Short mmCIF file of C-alpha atoms in Angstrom, two decimals:
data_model
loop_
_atom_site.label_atom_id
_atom_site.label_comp_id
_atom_site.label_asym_id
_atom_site.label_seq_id
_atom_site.Cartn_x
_atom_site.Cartn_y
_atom_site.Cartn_z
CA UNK H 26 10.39 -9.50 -11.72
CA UNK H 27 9.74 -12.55 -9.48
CA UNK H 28 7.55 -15.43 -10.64
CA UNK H 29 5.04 -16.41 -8.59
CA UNK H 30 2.55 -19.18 -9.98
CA UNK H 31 3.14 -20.87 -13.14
CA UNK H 32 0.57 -23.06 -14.80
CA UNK H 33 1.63 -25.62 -18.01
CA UNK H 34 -1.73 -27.42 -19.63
CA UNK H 35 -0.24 -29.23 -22.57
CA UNK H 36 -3.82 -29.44 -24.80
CA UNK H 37 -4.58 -31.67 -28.36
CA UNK H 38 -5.99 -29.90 -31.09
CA UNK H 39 -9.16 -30.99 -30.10
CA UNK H 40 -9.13 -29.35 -26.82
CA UNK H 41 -7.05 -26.40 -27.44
CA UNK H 42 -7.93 -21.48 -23.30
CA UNK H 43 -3.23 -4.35 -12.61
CA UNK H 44 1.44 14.02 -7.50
CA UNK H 45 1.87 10.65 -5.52
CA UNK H 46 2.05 12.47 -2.19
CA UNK H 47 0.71 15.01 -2.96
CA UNK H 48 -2.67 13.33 -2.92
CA UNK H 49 -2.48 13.10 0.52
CA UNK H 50 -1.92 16.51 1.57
CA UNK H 51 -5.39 18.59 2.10
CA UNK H 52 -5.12 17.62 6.04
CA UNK H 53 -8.25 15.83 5.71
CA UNK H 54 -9.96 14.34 8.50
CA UNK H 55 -7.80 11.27 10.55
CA UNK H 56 -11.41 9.03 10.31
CA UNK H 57 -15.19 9.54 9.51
CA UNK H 58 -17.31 11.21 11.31
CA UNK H 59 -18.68 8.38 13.70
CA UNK H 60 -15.38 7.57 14.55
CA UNK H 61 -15.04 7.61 18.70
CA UNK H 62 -13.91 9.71 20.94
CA UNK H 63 -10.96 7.46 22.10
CA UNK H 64 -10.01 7.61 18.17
CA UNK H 65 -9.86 10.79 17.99
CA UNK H 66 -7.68 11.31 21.41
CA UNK H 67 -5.28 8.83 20.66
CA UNK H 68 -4.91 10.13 16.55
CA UNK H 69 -4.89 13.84 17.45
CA UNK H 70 -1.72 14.65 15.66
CA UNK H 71 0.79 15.46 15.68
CA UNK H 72 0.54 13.30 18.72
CA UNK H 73 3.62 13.59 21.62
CA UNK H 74 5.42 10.41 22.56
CA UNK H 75 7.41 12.16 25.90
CA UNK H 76 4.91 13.87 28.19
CA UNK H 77 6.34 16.15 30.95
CA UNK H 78 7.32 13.71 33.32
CA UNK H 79 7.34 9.98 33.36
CA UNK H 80 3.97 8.40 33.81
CA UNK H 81 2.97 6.06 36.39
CA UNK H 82 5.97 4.53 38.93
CA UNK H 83 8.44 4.78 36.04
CA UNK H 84 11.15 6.85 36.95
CA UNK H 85 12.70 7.33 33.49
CA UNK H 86 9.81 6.28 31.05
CA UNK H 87 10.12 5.08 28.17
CA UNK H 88 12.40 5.42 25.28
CA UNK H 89 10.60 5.98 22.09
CA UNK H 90 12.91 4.22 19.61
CA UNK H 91 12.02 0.96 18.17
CA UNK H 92 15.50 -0.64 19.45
CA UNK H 93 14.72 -0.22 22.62
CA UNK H 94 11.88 -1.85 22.26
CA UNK H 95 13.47 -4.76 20.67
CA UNK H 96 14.90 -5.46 24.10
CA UNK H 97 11.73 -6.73 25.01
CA UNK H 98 9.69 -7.61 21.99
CA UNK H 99 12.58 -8.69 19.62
CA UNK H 100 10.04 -10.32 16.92
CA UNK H 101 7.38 -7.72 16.68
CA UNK H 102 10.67 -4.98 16.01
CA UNK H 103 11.91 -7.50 13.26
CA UNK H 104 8.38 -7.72 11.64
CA UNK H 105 8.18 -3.94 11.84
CA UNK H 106 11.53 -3.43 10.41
CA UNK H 107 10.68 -4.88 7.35
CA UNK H 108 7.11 -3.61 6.76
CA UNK H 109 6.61 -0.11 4.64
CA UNK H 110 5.99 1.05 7.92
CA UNK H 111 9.48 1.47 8.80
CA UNK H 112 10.20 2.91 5.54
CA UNK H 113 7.93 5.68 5.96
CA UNK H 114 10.01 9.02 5.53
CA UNK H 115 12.19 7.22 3.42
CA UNK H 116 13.34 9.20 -0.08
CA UNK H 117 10.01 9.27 -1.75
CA UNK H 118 8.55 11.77 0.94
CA UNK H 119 11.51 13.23 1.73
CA UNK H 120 12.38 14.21 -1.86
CA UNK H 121 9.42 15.95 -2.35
CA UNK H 122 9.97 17.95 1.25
CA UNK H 123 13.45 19.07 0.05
CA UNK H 124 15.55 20.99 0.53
CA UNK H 125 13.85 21.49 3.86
CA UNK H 126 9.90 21.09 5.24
CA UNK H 127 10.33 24.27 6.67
CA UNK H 128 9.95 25.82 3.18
CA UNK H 129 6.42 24.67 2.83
CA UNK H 130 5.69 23.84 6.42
CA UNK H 131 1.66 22.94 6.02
CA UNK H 132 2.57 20.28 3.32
CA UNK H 133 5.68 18.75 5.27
CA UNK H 134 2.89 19.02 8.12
CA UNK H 135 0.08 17.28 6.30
CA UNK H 136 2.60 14.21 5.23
CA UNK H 137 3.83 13.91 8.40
CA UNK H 138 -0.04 13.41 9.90
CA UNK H 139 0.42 9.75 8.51
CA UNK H 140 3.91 9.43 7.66
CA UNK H 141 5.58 10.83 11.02
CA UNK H 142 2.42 11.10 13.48
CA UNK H 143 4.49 11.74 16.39
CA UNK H 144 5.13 15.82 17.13
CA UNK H 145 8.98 14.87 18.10
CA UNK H 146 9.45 14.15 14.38
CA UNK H 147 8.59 17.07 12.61
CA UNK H 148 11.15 19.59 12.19
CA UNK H 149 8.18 22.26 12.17
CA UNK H 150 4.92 22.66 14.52
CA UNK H 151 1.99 24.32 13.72
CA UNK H 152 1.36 27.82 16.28
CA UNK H 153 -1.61 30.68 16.37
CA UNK H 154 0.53 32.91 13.81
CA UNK H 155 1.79 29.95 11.20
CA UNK H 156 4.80 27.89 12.11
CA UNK H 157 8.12 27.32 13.75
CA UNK H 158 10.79 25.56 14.06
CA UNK H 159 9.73 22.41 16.89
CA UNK H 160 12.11 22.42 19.86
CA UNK H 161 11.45 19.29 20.22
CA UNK H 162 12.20 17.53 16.75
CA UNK H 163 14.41 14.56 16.89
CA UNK H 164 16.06 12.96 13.08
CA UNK H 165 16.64 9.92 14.30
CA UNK H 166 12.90 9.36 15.31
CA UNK H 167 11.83 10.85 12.53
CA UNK H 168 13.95 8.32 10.36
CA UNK H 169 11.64 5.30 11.75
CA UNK H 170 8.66 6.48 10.24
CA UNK H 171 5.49 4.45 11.57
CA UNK H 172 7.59 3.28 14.35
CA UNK H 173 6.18 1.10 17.53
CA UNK H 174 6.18 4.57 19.30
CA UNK H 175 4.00 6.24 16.19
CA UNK H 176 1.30 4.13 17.28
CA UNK H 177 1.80 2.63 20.70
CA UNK H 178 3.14 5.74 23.00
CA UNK H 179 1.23 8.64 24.38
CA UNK H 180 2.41 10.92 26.99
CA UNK H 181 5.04 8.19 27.77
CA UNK H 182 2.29 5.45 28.31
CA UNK H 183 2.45 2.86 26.46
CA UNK H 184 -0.61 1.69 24.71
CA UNK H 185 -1.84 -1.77 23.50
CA UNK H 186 -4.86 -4.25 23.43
CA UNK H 187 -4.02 -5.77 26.70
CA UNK H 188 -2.25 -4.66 29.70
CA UNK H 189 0.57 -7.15 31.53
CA UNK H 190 -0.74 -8.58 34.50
CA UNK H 191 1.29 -7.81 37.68
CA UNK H 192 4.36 -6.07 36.62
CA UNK H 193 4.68 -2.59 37.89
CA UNK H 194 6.14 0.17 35.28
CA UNK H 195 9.24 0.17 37.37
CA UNK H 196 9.60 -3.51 36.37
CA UNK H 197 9.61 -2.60 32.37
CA UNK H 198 10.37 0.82 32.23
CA UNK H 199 7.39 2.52 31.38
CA UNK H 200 3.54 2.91 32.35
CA UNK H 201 0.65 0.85 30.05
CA UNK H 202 -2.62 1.05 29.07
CA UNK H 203 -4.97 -1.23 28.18
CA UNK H 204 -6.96 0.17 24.69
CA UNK H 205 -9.98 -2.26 22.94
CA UNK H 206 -8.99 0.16 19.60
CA UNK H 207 -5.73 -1.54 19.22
CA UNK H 208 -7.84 -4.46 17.91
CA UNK H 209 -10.48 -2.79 15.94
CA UNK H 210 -10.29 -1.33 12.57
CA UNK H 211 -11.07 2.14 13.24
CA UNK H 212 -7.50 2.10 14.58
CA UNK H 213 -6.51 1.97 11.41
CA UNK H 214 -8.60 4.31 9.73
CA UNK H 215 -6.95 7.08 10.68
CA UNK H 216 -4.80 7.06 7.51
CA UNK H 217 -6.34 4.26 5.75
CA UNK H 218 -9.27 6.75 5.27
CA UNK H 219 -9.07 10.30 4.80
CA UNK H 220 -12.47 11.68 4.62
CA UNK H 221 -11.60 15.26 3.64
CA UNK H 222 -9.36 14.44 1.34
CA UNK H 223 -8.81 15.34 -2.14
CA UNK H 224 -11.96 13.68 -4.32
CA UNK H 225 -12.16 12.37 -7.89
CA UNK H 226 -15.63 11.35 -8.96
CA UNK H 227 -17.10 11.76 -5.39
CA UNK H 228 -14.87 9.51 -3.80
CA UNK H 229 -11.45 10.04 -1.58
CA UNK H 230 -8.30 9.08 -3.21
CA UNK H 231 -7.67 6.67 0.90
CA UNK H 232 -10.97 5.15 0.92
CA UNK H 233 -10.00 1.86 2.34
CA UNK H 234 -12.41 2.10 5.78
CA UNK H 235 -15.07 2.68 3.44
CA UNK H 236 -14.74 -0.40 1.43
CA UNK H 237 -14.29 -2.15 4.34
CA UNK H 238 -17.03 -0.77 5.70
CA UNK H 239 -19.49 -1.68 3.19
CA UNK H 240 -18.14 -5.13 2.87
CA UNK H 241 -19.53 -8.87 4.35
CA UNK H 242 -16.30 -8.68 6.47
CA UNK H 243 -17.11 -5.54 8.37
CA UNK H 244 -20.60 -7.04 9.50
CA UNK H 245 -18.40 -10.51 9.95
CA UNK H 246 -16.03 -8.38 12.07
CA UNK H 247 -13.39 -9.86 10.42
CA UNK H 248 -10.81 -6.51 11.12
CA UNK H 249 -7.67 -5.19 9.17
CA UNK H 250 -5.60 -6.33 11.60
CA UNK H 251 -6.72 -9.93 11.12
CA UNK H 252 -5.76 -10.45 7.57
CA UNK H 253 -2.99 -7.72 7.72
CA UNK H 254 -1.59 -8.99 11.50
CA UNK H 255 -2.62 -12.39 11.51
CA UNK H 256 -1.33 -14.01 15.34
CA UNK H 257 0.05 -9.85 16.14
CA UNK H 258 2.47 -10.18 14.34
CA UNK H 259 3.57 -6.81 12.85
CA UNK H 260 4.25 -6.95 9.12
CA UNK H 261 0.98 -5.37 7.08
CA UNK H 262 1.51 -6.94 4.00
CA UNK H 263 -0.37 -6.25 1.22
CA UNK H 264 -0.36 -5.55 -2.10
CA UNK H 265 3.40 -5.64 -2.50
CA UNK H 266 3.33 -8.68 -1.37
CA UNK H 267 2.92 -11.75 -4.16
CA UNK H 268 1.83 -14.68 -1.50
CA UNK H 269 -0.49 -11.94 0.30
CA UNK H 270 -2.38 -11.47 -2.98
CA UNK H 271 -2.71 -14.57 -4.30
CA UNK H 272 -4.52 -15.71 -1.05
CA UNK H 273 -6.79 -13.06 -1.68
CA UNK H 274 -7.69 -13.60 -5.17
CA UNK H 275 -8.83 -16.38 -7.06
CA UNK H 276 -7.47 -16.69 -10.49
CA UNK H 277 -9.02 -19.15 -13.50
CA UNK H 278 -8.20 -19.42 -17.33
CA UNK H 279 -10.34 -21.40 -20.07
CA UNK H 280 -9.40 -22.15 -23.59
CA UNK H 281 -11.98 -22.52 -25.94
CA UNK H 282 -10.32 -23.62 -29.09
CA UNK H 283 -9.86 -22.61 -32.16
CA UNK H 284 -12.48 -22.20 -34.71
CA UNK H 285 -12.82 -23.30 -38.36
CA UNK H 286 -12.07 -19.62 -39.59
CA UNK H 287 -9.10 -20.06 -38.08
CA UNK H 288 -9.72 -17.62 -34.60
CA UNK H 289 -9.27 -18.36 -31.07
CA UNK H 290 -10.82 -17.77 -27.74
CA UNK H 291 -10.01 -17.81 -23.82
CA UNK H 292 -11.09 -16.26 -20.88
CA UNK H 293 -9.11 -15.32 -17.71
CA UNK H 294 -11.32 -14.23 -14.84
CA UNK H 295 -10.26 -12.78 -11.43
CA UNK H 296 -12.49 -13.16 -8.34
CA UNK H 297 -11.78 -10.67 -5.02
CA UNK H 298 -12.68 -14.11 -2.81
CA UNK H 299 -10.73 -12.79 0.29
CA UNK H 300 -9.41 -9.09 0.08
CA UNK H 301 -11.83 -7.36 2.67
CA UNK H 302 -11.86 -4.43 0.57
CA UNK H 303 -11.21 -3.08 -3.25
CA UNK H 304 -8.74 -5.08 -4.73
CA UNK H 305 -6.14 -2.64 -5.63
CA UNK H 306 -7.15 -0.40 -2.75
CA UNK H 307 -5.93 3.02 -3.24
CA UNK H 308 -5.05 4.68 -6.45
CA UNK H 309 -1.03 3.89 -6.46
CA UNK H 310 -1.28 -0.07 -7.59
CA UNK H 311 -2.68 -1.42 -10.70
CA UNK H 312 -2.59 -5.18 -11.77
CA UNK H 313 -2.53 -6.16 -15.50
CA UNK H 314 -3.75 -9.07 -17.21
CA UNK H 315 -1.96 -9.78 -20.93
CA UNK H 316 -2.45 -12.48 -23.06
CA UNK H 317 -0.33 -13.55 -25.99
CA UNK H 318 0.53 -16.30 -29.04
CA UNK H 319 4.01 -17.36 -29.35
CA UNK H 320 5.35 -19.10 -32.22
CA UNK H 321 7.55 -22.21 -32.00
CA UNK H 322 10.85 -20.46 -31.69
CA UNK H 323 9.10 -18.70 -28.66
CA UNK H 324 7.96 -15.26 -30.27
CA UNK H 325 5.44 -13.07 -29.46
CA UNK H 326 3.58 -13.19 -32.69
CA UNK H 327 2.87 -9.82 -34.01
CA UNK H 328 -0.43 -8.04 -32.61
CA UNK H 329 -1.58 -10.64 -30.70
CA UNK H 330 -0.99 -9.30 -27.54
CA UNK H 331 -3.90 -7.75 -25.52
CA UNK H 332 -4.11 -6.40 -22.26
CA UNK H 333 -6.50 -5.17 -19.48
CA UNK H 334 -5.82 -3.10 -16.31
CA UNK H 335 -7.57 -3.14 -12.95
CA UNK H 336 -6.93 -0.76 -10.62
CA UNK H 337 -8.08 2.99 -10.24
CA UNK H 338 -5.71 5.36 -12.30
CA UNK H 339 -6.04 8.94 -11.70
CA UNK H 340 -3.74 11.96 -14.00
CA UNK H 341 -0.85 13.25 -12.00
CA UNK H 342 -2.00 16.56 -12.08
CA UNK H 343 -5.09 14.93 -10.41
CA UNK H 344 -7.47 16.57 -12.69
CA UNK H 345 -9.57 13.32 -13.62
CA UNK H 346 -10.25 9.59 -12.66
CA UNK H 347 -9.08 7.96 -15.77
CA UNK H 348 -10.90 4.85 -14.85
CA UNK H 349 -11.80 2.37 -12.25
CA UNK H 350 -12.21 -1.26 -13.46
CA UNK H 351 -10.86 -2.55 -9.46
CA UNK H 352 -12.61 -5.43 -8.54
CA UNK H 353 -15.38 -5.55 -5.15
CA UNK H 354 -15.74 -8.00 -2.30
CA UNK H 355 -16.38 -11.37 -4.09
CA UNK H 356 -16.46 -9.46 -7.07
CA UNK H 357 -15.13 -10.57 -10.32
CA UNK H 358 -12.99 -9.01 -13.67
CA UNK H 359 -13.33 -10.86 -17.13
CA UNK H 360 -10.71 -10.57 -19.99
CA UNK H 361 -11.91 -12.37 -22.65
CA UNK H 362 -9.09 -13.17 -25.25
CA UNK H 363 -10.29 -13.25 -28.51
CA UNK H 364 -7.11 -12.55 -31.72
CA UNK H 365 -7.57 -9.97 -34.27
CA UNK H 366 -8.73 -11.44 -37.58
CA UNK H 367 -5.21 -10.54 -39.68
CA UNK H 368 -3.20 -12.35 -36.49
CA UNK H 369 -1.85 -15.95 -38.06
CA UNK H 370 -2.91 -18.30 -35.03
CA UNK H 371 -1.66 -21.35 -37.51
CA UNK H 372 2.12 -20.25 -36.44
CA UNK H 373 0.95 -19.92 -32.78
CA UNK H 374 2.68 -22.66 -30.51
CA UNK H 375 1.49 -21.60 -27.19
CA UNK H 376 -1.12 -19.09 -26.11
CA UNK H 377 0.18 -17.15 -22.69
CA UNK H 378 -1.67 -15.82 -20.07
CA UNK H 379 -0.09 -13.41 -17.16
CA UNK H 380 -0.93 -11.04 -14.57
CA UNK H 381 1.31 -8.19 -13.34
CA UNK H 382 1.46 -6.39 -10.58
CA UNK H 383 2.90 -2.70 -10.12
CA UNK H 384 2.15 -1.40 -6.24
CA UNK H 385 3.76 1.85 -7.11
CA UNK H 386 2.57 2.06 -10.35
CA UNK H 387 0.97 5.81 -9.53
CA UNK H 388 4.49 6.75 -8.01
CA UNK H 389 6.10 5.48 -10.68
CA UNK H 390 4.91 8.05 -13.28
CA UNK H 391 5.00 10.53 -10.36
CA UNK H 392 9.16 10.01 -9.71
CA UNK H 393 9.45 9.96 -13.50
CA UNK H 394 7.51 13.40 -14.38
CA UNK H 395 9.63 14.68 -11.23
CA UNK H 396 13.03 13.78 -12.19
CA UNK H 397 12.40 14.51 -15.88
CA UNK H 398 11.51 18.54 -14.27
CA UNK H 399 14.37 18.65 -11.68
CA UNK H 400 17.97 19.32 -12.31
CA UNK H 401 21.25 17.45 -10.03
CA UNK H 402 21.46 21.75 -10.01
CA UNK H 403 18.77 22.06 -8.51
CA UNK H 404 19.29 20.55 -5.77
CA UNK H 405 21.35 17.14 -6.19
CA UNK H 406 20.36 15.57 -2.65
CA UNK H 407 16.61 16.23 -3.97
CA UNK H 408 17.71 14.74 -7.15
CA UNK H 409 19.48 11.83 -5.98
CA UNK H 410 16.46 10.95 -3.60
CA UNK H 411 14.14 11.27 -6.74
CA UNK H 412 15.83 8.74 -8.28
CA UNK H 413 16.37 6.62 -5.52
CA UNK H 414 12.52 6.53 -4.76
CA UNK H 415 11.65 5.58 -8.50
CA UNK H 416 14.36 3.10 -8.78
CA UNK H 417 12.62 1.16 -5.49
CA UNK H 418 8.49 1.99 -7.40
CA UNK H 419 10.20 0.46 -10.28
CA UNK H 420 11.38 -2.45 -8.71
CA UNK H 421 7.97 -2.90 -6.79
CA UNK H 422 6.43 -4.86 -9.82
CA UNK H 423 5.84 -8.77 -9.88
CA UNK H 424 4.92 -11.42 -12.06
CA UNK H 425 1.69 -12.80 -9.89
CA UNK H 426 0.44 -15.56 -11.89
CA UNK H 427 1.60 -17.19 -15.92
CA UNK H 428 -0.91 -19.90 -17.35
CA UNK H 429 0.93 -21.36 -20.81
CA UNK H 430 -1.47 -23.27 -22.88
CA UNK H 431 0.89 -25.50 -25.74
CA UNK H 432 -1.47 -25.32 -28.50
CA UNK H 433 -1.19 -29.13 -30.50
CA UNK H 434 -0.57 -29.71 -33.78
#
């Protein structure tokens, strides 16, 4: 686990103080119900990348594949090529679509609304009498996922929040568009909120716009895509990122002391003071807070740990909300430390504070109840996938933030 922020007070005596995809799969609605019309023209999915002929003066049009584009926007195709964007269809999805999406064509379907968007990578399209197999699929565009094309072509236009000024599409290949969504966060909403979704408790499992929505940064207009793509640039971090969360979160330990009787007390208290929505959002991450005594050979000492998880943790047969403890828009989460009465805090050399973060942590327990009921039989590309896609959940986690307190004689 990487180590992000570590604290060392040295105190006296005196002063010693967080089904996986199948969640997403009901085809719910791309945004809410005020969303625009231009929304819902652009997201009407599965949306085609190639129209019929090449628009505007372009004689060829444009090439859909994100290394083409690199030949004229080299940094926004780096960004992108290291965001979860790019890694969209990687094993996780595809292990659960094996051995082929044409077996259960309206799941692979319903994934690919958010996961593949474009109809060109889909190996299946939707007719009047079921499904079939799409003409028109291409692997290697499916294999990029979220690509530049995913969200910026259209019937071989080429969509963004300005428009170059005086260069013909013979000049650069292609036709563009000028489109004010690009910059708003409704663009974003169409799978950052799936109204129509599946519900626990009355509320969508991808309820992001909503939280958004009913936060001081919507009416501030402070968008997704300026905390997520702050100067354009491409990347999206978020919670799998350490330095993204800690500018999003303020984090603050006291130490009481320890009493006559012999017990102690601290507080560690998280405050959402920039995250423009619930902090996790979603119901994959969680973040944990522990706190524990060591003894001067640098043990835990026995039952004093204790531990507290934020986040919104749902069954993986998605029959209940287990709880929600995630923390608001300048809200706040309290773990007040406080050691069991048999716990010997005379032997304790250091009290420890830390915070945890798993972003996968749903898909975690999902790839893990899957590989446990699958077989290399079975299917061993499946398999291997499985295994690949927990491995990289498993990985995921972080250290976010240690406090040590050295407790004096």
């Amino acid at each position: 686990m990487r180590s992000v922020v570590i604290v060392r007070l040295y105190l006296s005596t005196a002063i010693v103080a967080a089904t996986a995809l199948l969640l997403f799969s009901s085809a719910p609605t791309p945004v809410g119900a005020e969303s625009s019309k231009e929304t819902l023209a652009h997201w009407d999915r599965p949306a085609r990348a190639i129209g019929a002929e090449p628009a505007g003066n372009s004689k060829t049009g444009p090439r859909p594949y994100p290394k083409d584009c690199a030949a004229c926007h080299p940094a926004k195709e780096a960004d992108w090529s290291g965001s979860l964007h790019s890694r969209s269809t990687g094993p996780g999805l595809m292990a659960q679509l094996a051995p082929h999406p044409g077996e259960a064509p309206g799941f692979a379907t319903a994934c690919y609304r958010c996961h593949a968007p474009l109809i060109e990578q889909s190996e299946v399209i939707a007719t009047e009498t079921g499904f079939a197999i799409n003409p028109a699929f291409d692997p290697v565009l499916q294999s990029t996922g979220v690509s530049c094309a995913a969200c910026h072509l259209r019937g071989s236009v080429i969509y963004g929040p300005k428009k170059p000024a005086n260069i013909e599409a013979d000049a650069i290949g292609h036709a563009t568009a000028k489109s004010a969504l690009f910059s708003s966060s409704e663009f974003c909403a169409a799978c950052h909120q799936l109204d129509g979704g599946y519900e626990l408790n009355g509320t969508v499992l991808t309820n992001t716009y909503n939280e958004w929505k009913r936060s001081r940064y919507a009416t501030s207009g402070i968008t997704c895509q300026k905390c997520h793509m702050p100067g354009k640039r491409h990347l999206w971090r978020g919670i799998h990122d350490p330095e993204m969360v800690l500018s999003g979160v303020d984090i603050a330990t006291t130490y009481d002391g320890n009493a006559e009787d012999g017990s102690l007390s601290a507080r560690l208290t998280i405050t959402n003071t920039g995250v423009g929505h619930m902090f996790p959002t979603y119901v994959t991450p969680s973040a944990t807070v522990t706190a524990f005594l060591k003894d001067n050979r640098g043990n835990i000492i026995e039952r004093s740990k204790q531990s507290a998880t934020i986040g919104r943790s749902i069954a993986l047969d998605l029959s209940e909300e287990l709880f929600d403890t995630r923390i608001a828009p300048d809200g706040k989460f309290d773990f007040h430390y406080t050691v069991a009465e048999d716990v010997d805090t005379a032997l304790a050399k250091e009290l420890l504070f830390e915070v945890t973060v798993a972003p996968d942590e749903f898909y975690s327990r999902f790839f893990a109840s899957m590989i446990e009921n699958s077989t290399p039989q079975a299917g061993a590309k499946k398999y291997e996938m499985l295994k690949e896609a927990y491995k990289a959940t498993v990985a995921s986690e972080y250290l976010l933030y240690q406090k040590v307190f050295v407790l004096g004689d």
